[in-house]
Coordinates of C-alpha atoms in Angstrom, one line a residue:
X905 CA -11.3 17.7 14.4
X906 CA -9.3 14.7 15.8
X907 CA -7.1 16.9 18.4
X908 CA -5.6 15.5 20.9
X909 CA -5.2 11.8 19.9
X910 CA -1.8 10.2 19.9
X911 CA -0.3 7.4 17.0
X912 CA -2.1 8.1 14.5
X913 CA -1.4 9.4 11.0
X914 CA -1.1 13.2 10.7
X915 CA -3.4 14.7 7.8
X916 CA -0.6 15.7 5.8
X917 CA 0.5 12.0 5.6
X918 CA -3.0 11.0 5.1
X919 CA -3.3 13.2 2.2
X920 CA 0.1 11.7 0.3
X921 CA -1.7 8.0 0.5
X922 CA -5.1 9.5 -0.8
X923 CA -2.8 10.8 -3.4
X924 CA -1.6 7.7 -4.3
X925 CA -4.8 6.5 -4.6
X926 CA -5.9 9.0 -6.9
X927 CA -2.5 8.6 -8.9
X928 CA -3.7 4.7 -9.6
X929 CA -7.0 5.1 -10.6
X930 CA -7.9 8.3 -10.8
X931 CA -4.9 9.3 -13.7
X932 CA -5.9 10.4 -17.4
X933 CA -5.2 7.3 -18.7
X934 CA -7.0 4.4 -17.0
X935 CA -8.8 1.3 -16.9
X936 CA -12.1 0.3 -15.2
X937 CA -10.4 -2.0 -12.6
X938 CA -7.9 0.6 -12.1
X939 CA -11.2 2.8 -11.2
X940 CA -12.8 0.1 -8.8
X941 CA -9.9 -0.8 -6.9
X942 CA -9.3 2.9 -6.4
X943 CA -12.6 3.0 -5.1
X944 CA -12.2 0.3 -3.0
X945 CA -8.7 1.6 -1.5
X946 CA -10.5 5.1 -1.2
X947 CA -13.3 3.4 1.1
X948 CA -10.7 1.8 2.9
X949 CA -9.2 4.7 3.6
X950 CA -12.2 6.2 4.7
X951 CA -12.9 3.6 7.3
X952 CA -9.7 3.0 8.9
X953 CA -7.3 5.5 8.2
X954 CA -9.6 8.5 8.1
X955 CA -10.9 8.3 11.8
X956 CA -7.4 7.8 13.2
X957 CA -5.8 10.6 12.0
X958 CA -4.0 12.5 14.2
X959 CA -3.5 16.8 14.8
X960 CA -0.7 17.1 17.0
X961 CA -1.2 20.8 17.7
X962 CA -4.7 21.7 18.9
X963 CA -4.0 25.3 18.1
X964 CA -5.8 27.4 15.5
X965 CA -3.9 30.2 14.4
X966 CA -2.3 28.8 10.9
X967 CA -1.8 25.8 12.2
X968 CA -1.1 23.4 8.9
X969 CA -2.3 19.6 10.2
X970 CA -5.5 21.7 10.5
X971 CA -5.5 22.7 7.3
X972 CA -4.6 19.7 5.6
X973 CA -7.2 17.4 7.6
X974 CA -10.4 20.1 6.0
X975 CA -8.2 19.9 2.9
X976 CA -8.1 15.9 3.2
X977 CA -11.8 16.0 3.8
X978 CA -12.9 18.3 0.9
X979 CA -10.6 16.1 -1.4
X980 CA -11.8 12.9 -0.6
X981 CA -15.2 14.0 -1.5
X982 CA -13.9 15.9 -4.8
X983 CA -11.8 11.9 -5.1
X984 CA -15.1 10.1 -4.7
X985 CA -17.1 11.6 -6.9
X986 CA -14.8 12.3 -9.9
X987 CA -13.9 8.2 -9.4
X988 CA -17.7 7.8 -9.5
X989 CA -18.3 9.8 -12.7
X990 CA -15.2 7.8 -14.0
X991 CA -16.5 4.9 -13.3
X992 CA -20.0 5.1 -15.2
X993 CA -18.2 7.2 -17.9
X994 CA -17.9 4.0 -20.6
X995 CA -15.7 5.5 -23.0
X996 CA -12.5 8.0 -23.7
X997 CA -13.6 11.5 -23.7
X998 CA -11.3 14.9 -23.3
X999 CA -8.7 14.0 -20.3
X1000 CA -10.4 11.0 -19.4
X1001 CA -8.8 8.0 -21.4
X1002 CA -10.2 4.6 -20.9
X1003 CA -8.5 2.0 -22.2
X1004 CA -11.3 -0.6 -21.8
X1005 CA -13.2 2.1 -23.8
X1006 CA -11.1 3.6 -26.3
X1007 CA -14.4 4.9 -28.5
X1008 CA -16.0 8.5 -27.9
X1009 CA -19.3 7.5 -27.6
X1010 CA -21.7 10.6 -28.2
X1011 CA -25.1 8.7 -28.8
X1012 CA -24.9 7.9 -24.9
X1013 CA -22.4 9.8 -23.2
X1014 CA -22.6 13.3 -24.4
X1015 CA -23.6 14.9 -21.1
X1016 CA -22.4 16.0 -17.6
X1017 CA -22.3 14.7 -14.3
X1018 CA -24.1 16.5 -11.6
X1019 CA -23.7 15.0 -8.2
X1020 CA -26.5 16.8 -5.5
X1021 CA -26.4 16.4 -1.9
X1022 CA -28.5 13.6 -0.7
X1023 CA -28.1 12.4 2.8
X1024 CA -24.9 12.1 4.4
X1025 CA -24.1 11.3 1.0
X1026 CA -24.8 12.3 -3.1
X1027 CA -27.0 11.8 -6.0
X1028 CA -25.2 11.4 -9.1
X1029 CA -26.9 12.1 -12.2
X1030 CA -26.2 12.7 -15.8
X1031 CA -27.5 15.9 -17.5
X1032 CA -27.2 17.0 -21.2
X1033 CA -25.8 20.1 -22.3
X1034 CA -28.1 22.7 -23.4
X1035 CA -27.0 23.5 -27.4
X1036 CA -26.6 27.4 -27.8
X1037 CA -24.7 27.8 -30.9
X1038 CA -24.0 25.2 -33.0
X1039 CA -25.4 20.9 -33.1
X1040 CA -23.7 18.5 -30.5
X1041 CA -21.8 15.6 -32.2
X1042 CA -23.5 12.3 -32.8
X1043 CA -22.8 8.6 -33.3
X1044 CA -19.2 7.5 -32.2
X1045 CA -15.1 7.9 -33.1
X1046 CA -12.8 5.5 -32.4
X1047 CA -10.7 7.1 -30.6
X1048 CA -10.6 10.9 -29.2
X1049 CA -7.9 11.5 -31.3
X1050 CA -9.6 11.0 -34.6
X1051 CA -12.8 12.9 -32.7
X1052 CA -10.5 15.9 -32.3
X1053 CA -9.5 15.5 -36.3
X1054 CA -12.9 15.0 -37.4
X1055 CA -13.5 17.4 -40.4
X1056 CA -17.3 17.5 -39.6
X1057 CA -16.6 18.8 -35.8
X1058 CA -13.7 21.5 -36.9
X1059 CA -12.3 21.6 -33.7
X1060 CA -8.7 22.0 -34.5
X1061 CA -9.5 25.2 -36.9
X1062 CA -12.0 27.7 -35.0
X1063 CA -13.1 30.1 -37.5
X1064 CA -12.0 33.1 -38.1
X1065 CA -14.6 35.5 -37.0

């Protein structure tokens, strides 16, 4: 914990410029600079801002700058790794809306992304879903809108059961 030192940023602060960050490039409409120089910013942040934040209060008992600097910490992992996953992601898909990459792409994008620990770091890696009930799409829409109103995919009319 960074207790003690004096001038710096408090975590609470911190974690309104790390939203802004996210709010840039991380929103559900975006754009694959808007990604990379969130990324960059994020790094940034990481290197100079991170190490000079400042908890006023060393004490424990619900002491909020506390909070907020583990919270800071735990979302700027969560923030790197979603802009990560945005990042490779080449097309629109659910909430995620690129508009450099308007198509929903299943032939090469239908699948999650795991991140493992590696290091002081991660491993992201893509992993298909496992099909229980019923075929995953194929080929490519245009845009997730006509995905969602694609007849073959029915998935604005569930059945009824």
């Amino acid at each position: 914990l960074p207790a003690g030192k004096r001038g710096g940023l408090s975590p609470i602060q911190g974690m309104r410029l790390m939203e802004r960050i996210a709010d840039y490039g991380f929103n559900f409409v975006r754009s694959g600079d808007q990604i990379r120089k969130s990324l960059e910013d994020l790094e940034r942040f990481e290197r100079e801002v991170v190490p000079e934040l400042t908890i006023t209060d060393p004490n424990p008992v619900y002491n909020l700058e506390i909070l907020s600097w583990f919270s800071l910490k735990n979302l700027l992992l969560c923030l790197k790794m979603g802009l990560r996953a945005a990042e490779r992601r080449e097309e629109s898909r659910g909430s995620h809306i690129r508009v450099d990459f308007p198509q929903v792409d299943h032939d090469k994008f239908l699948f999650r992304t795991v991140f493992r620990p590696q290091g002081e770091g991660f491993q992201m890696e893509a992993v298909r879903p496992r099909v229980v009930r019923f075929a995953l799409p194929e080929g490519k829409d245009d845009t997730i809108i006509s995905y969602l109103f694609n007849e073959r995919y029915n998935y604005l009319r569930p059945k009824m059961r």
